[in-house]
Coordinates of C-alpha atoms and ligand atoms in Angstrom, one line a residue:
X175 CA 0.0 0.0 0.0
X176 CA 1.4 3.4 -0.8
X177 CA 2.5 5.8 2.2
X178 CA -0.3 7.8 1.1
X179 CA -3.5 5.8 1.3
X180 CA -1.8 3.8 4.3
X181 CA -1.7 7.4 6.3
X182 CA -5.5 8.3 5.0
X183 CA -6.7 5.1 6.1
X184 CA -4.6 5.5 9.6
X185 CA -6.7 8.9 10.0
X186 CA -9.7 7.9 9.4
X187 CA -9.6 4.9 12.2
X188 CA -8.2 7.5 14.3
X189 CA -11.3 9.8 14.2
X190 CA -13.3 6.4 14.2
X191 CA -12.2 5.3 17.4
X192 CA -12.4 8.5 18.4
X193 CA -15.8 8.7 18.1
X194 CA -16.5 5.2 19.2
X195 CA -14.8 5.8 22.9
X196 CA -17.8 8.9 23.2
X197 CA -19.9 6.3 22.5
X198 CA -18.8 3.8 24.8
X199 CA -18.6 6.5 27.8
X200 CA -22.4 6.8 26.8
X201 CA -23.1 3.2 27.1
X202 CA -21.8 3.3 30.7
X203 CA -23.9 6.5 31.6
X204 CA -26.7 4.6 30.0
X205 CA -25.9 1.2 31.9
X206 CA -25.7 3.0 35.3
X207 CA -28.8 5.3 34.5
X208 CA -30.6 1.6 34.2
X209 CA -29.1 -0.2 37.5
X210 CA -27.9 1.9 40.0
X211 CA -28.4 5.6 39.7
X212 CA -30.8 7.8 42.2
X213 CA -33.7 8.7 40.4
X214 CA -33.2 12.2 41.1
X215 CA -29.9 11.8 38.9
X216 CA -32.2 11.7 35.9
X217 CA -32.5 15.2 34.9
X218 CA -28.9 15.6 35.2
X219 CA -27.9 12.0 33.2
X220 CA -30.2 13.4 30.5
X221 CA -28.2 16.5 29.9
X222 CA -25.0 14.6 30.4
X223 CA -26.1 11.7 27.5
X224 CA -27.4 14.5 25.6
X225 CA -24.2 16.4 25.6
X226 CA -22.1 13.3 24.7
X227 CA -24.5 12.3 22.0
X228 CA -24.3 15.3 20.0
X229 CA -20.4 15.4 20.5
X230 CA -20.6 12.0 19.1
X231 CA -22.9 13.2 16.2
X232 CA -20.3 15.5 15.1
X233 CA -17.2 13.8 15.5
X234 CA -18.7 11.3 13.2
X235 CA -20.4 13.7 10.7
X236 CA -17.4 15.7 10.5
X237 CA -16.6 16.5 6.5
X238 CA -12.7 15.0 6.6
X239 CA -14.3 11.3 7.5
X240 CA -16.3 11.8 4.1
X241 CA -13.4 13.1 2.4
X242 CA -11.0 10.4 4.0
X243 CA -13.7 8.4 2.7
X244 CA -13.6 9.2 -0.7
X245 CA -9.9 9.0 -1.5
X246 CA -10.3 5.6 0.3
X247 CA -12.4 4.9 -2.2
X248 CA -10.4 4.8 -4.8
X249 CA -7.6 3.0 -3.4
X250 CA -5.7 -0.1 -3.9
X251 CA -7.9 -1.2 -0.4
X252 CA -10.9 -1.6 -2.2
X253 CA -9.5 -4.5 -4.6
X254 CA -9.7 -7.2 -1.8
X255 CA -13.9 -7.2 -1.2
X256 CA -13.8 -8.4 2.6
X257 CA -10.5 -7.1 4.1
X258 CA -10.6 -5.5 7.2
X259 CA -10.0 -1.8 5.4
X260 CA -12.0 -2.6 2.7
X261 CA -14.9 -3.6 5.2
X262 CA -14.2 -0.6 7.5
X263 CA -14.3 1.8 4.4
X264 CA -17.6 0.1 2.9
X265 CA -19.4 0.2 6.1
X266 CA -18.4 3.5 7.1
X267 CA -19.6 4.9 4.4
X268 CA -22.5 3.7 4.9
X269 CA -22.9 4.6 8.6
X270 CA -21.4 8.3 7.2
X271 CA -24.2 8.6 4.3
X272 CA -27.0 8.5 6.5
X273 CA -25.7 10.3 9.4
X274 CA -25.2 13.4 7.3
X275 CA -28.8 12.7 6.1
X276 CA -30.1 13.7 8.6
X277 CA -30.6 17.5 9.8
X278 CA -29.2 18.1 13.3
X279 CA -32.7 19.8 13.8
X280 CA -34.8 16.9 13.2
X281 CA -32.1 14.6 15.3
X282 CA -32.8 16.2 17.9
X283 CA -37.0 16.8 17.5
X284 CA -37.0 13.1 17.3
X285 CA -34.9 12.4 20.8
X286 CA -37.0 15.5 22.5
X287 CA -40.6 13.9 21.3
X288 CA -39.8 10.4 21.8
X289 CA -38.3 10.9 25.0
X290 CA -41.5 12.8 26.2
X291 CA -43.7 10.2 24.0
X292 CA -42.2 7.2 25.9
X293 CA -43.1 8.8 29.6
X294 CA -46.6 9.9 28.0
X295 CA -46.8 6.3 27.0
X296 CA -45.9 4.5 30.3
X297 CA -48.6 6.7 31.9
X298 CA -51.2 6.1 29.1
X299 CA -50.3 2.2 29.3
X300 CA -51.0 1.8 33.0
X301 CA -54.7 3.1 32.8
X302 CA -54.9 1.6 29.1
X303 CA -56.2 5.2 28.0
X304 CA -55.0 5.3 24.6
X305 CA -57.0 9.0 23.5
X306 CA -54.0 10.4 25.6
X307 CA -51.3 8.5 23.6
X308 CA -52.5 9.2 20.1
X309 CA -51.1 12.6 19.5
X310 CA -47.8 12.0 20.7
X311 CA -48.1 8.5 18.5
X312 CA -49.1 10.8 15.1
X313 CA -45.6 13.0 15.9
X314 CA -43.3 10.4 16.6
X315 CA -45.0 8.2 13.1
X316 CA -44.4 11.5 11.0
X317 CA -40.8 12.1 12.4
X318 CA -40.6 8.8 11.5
X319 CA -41.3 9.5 7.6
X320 CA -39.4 12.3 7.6
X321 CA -36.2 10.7 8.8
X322 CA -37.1 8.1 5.9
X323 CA -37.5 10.6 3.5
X324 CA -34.4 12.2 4.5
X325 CA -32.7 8.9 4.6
X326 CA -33.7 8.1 1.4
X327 CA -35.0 4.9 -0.2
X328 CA -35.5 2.4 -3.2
X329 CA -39.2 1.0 -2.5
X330 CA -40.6 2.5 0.1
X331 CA -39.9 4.6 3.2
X332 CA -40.0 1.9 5.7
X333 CA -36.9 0.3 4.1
X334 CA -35.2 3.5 5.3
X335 CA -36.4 2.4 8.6
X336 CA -35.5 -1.1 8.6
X337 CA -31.9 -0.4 7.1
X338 CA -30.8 1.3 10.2
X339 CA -31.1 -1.4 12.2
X340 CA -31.2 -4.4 9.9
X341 CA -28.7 -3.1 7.3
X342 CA -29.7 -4.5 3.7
X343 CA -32.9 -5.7 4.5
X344 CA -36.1 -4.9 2.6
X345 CA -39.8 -5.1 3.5
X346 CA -40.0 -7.3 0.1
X347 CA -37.2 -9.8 1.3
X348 CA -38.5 -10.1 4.7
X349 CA -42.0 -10.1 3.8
X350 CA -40.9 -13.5 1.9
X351 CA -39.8 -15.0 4.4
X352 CA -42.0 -14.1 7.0
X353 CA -45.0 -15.4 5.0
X354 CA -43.1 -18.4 4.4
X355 CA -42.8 -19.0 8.0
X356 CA -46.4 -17.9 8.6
X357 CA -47.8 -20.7 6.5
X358 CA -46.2 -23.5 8.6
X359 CA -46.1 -21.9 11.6
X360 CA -50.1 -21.3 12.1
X361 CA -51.1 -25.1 11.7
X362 CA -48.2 -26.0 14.2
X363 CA -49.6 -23.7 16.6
X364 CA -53.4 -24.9 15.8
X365 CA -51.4 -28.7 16.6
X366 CA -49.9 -28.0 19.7
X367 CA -53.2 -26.1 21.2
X368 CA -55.3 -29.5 20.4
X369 CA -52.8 -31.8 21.4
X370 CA -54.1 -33.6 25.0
X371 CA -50.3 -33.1 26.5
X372 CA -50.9 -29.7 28.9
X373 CA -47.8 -28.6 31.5
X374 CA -48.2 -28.6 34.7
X375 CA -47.6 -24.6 34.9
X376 CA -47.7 -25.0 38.7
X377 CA -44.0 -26.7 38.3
X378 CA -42.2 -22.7 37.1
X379 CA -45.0 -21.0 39.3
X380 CA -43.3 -22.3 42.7
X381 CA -41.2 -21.1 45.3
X382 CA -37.6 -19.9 43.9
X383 CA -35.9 -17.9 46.3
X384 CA -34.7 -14.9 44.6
X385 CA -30.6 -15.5 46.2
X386 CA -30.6 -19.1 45.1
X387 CA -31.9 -17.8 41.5
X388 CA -29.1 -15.5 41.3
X389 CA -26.7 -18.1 42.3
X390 CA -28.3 -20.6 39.7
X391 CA -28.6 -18.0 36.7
X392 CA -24.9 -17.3 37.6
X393 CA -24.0 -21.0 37.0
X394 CA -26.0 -21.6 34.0
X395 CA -24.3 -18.0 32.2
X396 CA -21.2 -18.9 33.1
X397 CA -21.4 -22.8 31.9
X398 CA -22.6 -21.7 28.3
X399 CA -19.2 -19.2 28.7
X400 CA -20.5 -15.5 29.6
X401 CA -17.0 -14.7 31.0
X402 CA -17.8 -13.3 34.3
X403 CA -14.1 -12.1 34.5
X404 CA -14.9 -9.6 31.7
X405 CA -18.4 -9.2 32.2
X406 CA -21.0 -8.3 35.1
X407 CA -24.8 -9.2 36.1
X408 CA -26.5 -6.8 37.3
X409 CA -30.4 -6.4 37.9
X410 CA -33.0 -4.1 36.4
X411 CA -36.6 -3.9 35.6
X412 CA -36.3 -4.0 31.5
X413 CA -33.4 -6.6 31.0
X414 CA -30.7 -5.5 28.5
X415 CA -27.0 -6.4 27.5
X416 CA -24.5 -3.3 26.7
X417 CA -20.8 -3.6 25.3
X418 CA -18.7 -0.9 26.8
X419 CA -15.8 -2.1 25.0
X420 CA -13.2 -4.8 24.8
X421 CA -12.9 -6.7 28.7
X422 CA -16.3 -4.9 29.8
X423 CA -19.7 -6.7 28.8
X424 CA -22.6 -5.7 30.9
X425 CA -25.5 -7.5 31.8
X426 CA -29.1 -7.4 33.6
X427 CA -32.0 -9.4 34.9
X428 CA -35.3 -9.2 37.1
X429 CA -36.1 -11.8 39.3
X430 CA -39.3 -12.9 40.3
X431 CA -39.7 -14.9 43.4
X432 CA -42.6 -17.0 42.3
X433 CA -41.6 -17.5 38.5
X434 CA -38.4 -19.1 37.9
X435 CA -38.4 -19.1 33.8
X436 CA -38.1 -15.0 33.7
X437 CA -34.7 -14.6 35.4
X438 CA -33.4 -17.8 34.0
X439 CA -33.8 -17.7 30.2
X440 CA -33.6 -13.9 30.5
X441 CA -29.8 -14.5 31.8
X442 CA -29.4 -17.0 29.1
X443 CA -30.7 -14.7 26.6
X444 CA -28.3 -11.7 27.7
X445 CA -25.7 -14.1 28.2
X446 CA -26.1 -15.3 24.3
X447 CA -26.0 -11.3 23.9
X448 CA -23.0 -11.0 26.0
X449 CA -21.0 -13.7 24.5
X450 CA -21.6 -12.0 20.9
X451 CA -19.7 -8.8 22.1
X452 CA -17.3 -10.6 24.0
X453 CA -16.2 -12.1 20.9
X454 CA -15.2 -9.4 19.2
X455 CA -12.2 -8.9 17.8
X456 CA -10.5 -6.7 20.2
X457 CA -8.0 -5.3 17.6
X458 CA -10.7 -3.8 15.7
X459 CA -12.4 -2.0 18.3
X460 CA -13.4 1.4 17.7
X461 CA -14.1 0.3 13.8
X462 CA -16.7 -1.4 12.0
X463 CA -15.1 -4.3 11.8
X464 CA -14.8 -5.1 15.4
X465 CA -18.7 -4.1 15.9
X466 CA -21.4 -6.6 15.9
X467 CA -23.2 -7.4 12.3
X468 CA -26.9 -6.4 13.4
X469 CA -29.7 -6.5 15.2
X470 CA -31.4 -9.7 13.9
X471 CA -27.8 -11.6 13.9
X472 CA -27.2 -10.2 17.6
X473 CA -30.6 -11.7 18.6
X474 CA -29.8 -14.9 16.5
X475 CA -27.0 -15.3 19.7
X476 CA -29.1 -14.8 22.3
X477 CA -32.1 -17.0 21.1
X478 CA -30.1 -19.8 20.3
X479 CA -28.9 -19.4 23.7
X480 CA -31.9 -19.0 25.3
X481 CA -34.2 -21.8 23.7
X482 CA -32.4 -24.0 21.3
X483 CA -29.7 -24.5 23.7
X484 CA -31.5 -23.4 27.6
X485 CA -34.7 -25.2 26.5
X486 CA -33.6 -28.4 25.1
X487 CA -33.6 -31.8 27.3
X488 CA -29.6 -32.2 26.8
X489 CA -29.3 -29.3 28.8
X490 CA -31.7 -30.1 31.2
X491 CA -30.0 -33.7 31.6
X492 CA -27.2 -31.7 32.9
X493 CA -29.0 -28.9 34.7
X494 CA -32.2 -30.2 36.1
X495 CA -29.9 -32.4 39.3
X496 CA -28.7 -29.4 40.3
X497 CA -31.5 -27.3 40.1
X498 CA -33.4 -29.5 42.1
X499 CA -30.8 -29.3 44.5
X500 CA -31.0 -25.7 44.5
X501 CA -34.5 -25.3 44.7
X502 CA -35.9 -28.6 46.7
X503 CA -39.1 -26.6 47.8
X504 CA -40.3 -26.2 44.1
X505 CA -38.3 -28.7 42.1
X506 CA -37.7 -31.8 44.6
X507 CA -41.0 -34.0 43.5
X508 CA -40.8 -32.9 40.3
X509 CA -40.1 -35.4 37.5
X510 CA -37.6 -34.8 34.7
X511 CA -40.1 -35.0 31.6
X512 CA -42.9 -33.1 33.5
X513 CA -40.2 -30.1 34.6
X514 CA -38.9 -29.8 30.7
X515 CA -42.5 -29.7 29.5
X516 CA -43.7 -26.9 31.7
X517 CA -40.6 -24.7 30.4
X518 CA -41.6 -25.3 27.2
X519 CA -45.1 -24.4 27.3
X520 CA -46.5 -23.3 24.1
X521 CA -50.4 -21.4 23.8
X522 CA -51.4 -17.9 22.1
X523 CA -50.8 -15.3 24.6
X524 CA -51.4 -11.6 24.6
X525 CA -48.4 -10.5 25.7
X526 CA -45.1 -10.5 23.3
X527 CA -42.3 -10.3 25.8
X528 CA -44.4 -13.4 27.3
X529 CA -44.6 -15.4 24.3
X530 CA -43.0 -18.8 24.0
X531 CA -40.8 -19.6 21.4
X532 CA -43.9 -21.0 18.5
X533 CA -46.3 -17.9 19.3
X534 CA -43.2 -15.8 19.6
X535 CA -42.6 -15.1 15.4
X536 CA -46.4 -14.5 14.8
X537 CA -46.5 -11.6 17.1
X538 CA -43.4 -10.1 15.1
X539 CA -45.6 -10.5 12.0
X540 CA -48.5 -8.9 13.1
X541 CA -46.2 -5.7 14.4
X542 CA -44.4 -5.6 10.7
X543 CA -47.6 -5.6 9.1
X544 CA -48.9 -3.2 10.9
X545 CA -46.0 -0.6 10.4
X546 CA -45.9 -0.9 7.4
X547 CA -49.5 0.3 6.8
X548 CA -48.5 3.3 9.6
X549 CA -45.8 4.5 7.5
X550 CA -47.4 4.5 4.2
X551 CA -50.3 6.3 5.6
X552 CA -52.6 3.3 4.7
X553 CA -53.2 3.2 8.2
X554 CA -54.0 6.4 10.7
X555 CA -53.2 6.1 14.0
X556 CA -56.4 6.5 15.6
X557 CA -57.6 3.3 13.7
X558 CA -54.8 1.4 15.0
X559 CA -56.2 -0.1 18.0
X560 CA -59.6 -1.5 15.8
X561 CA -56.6 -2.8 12.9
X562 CA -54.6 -4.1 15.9
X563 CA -57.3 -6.5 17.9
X564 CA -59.0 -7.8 14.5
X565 CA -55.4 -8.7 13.4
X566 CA -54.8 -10.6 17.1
X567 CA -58.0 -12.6 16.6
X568 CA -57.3 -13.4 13.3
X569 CA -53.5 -14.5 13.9
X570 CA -54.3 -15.8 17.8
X571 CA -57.8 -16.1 17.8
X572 CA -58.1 -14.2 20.9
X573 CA -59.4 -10.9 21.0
X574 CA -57.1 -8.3 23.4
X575 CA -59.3 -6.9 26.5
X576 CA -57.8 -3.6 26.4
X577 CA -55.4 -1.7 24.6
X578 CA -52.9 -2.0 27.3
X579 CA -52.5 -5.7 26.5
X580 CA -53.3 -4.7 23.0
X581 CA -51.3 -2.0 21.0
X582 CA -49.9 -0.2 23.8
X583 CA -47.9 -2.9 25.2
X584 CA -44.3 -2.2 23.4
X585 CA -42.5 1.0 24.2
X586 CA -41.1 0.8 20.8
X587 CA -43.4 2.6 18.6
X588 CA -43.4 5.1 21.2
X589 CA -39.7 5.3 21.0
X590 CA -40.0 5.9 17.0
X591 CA -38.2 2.5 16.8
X592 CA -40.4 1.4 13.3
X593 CA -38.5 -1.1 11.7
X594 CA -37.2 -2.8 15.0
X595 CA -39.6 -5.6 15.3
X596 CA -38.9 -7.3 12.2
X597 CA -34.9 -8.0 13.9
X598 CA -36.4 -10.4 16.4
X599 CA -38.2 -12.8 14.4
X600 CA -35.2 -12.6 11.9
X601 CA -32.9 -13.4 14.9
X602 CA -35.0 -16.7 15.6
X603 CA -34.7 -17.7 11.9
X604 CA -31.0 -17.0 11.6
X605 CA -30.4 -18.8 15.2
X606 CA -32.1 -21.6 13.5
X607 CA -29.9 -21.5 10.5
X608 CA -26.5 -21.4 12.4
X609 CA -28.0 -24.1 15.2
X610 CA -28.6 -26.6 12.3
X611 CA -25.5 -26.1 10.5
X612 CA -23.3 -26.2 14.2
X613 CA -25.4 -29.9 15.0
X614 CA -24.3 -30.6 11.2
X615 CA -20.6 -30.5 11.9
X616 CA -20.3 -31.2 15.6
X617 CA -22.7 -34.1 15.7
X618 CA -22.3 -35.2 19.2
X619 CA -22.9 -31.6 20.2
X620 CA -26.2 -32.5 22.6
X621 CA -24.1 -35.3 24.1
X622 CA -21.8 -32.6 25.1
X623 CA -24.7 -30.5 26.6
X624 CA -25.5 -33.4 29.0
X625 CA -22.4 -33.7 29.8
X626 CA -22.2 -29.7 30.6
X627 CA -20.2 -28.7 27.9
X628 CA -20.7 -26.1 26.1
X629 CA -17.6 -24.4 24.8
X630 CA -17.3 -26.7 21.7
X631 CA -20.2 -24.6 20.4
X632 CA -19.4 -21.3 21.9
X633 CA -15.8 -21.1 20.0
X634 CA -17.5 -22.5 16.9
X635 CA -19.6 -19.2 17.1
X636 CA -16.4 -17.3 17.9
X637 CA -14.7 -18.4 15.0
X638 CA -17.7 -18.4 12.7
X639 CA -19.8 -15.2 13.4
X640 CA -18.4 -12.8 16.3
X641 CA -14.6 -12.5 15.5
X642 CA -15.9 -11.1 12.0
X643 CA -17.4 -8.3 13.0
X644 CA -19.4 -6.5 10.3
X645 CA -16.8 -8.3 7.5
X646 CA -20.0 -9.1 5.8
X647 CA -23.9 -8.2 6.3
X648 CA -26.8 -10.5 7.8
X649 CA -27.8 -12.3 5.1
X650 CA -24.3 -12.9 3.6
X651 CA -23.1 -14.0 7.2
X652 CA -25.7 -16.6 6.7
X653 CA -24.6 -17.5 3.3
X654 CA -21.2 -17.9 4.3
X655 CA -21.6 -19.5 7.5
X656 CA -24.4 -21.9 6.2
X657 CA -24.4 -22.2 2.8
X658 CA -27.7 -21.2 2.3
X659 CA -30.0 -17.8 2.0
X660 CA -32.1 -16.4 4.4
X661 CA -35.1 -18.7 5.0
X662 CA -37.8 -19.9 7.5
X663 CA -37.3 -23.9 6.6
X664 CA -34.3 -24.6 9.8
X665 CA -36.6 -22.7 12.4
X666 CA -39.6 -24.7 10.9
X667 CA -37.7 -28.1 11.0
X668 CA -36.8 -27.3 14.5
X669 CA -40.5 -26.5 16.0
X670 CA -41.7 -29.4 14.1
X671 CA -39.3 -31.9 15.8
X672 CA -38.8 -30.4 19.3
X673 CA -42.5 -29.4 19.6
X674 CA -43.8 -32.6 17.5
X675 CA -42.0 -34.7 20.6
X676 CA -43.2 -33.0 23.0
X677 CA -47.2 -32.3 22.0
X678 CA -46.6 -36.1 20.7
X679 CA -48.1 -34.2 17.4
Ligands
LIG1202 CO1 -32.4 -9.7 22.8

């Protein structure tokens, strides 16, 4: 490489990383503004957040990283596709491009309304009064459209949407494959609600001792190798995982006393997230190719985690001893087969966060369908909660009570997050993908989960996807790793045989 590009190049990761380390000061504010800060820190965390935010903003929208950019461009760099400059040029031009999109004006309408739309929101929810929400719902939905607009787009605006946080992804390619999935998915759930096997529910409703959860959960995230050594557990009321930066993963859980499944395969879920971001590539941090691919492969770690590995018998064969151990009150009568039923219990529910892992994709569907209609105007606001229960009963066949339990129950739209959803259900197909393709080549990988091993899969997910970075987008990520495109027929396999067992379907 010629002195020339190889100092450009240099520059440009310098004002990168710059960048990147205001961001990860952020993270912490954000981490300790959601564990352990006084409440009457909040006004001034807000400013604080605020104020590194918009430094952030302009470090990264400053106009040498787009001329760095374009000289890069044209350099030698660019003739070797998947590189790591080559992959930190591509993808921070992309990250650049929209950035600059958008006017620092509207940036910061959108954080001002959303932030007083979400509080609105959490009021409105509690006394299901959704008159009160509607107004701040009709800003935050045409703040939405104008950062689309701004952002620019092929189809339609809410591809704008979707590619910030699933980059490359279309509502065309994801409608494909969500209808594919819907089509096998609704007779499976029809199957399992007619089958004559019903959990005993009573069996995760006991008495689980909040300590000996905590020392449990701690055991089970460690075992699947959530390295506690560069990584913490903390509780909070939303559970979330944060990546401060190389040696520092965060993570959170709620307990509840009575319910041992929420704690549990929420740890194993952040765990999955934590493992992701603690394998990264460390040398790369502060650039594109040290940061994690997207949302939907990010969730693809945590739900394979969660349920294909923290809900399947192997595991249990390994865990279920000790948990009875553990929690004798609860778990001491309790017999194997009946204890791995009840945690995977499967039935239409109203609630999303709730919803096992069968349900779980169809209330993802219902959300993208309806967003879509909500940014092209097809569908006004007011009408939502009428579009929203006549779409429940037709994909659940239960009919919400209230709005509460009905449209109001995500803070996402609230938090002008349309084109999130989608990332969720694409997670559970991707997780599928890469869980097939790991049993493919490490056959004897659920003998090794009984045994309570369960680094042989955690370094092959190390090797394959994390230590990558963003080298290559979602769906090639899947390609590469799999050998095959996006699609819903893994996941499908999966339910059918797991959940075919178990219904004895
Ligand atoms: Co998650």
């Amino acid at each position: 490489m010629s002195d020339k590009f190889e100092k450009l190049y240099k520059e440009l990761v310098e004002r990168v990383r710059e960048a990147t380390l205001i961001g990860s000061i952020e993270s912490l504010l954000g981490w300790d503004e959601r564990t352990y800060m006084p409440r009457a820190g909040a006004e001034n965390r807000a400013n604080q957040s605020a104020y590194l935010s918009g430094l952030m903003h302009q470090k990264i929208t400053d106009p040498r990283i787009g001329e760095l950019l374009s000289e890069l461009e044209r350099s030698p760099y660019m003739k070797e596709e998947y590189s790591n400059e080559a992959v930190n040029i591509r993808e921070l031009r992309h990250d650049y491009d929209k950035l600059v999109k958008l006017p620092q004006r509207l940036v910061e309408e959108i954080t001002k309304t959303t932030t007083m739309s979400q509080g609105v929101w959490a009021q409105a929810r509690g006394k299901s009064d959704y008159a009160t929400f509607l107004p701040w719902l009709e800003k935050v939905i045409d703040l939405d459209i104008e950062k689309a607009e701004c952002l620019g787009y092929e189809k339609e605006a809410y591809d704008a949407l979707l590619d910030t946080y699933e980059p490359g992804a279309t509502v065309e390619t994801v409608s494909k494959t969500f209808s594919g999935l819907r089509d096998e998915l609704v007779p499976l759930v029809e199957a399992i609600a007619n089958s004559s096997v019903k959990p005993d529910l009573s069996i995760v409703n006991g008495d689980y001792p909040v300590d000996r959860q905590a020392t449990f959960g701690r055991e089970a995230a460690a075992a699947i190798g959530y390295n506690f050594e560069s990584g913490r557990l903390d509780i909070t009321a939303h559970p979330f995982t944060t990546g401060i930066g190389p040696g520092d993963t965060r993570i959170t859980t709620k307990y509840d006393p009575k319910f041992i499944n929420q704690a549990l395969f929420g740890t194993l879920h952040e765990a999955g997230h934590g493992i992701y971001d603690q394998g990264l590539d460390p040398e790369q941090y502060g650039t594109p190719r040290g940061e994690s691919v997207s949302l939907g492969i990010h969730e693809s770690q945590s739900r394979m985690w969660e349920n294909m590995v923290g809900r399947c018998k192997p595991f249990w064969r390994h865990f279920f001893p000790r948990a009875q151990k553990i929690f004798p009150e609860a778990l001491g009568q309790v017999a194997f087969d009946d204890f791995y039923l009840s945690v995977n219990d499967v039935r239409p529910s109203l609630i999303r966060i709730e919803a096992d892992e069968v349900t779980y994709n169809l209330h993802i569907m219902l959300r993208f369908e309806l967003e879509q209609v909500l940014i092209r105007k097809d569908l006004k606001a007011k009408d939502l909660p009428e579009a929203w229960n006549s779409k429940f009963k037709d994909f659940f066949g239960i009919t919400p009570p209230d709005d509460a339990r009905g449209c109001m129950q995500d803070v996402h739209w609230s938090a002008g997050y349309f084109g999130y959803f989608p990332t969720y259900a694409l997670g559970n197909l991707y997780a599928a993908m890469f869980f097939a393709k790991a049993l493919e080549e490490m056959p004897d990988l659920e003998e090794q989960f009984a045994a309570g091993q369960f680094g042989q899969l955690k370094k092959w997910l190390n090797e394959k996807i994390h230590s990558h970075g963003r080298r290559y987008r979602a769906e090639k990520l899947a390609e590469v790793v799999t050998g095959q495109s996006l699609n819903h027929k893994p996941l499908m396999t999966y339910l059918n045989k797991k959940f075919g067992e178990l219904y004895k379907l």
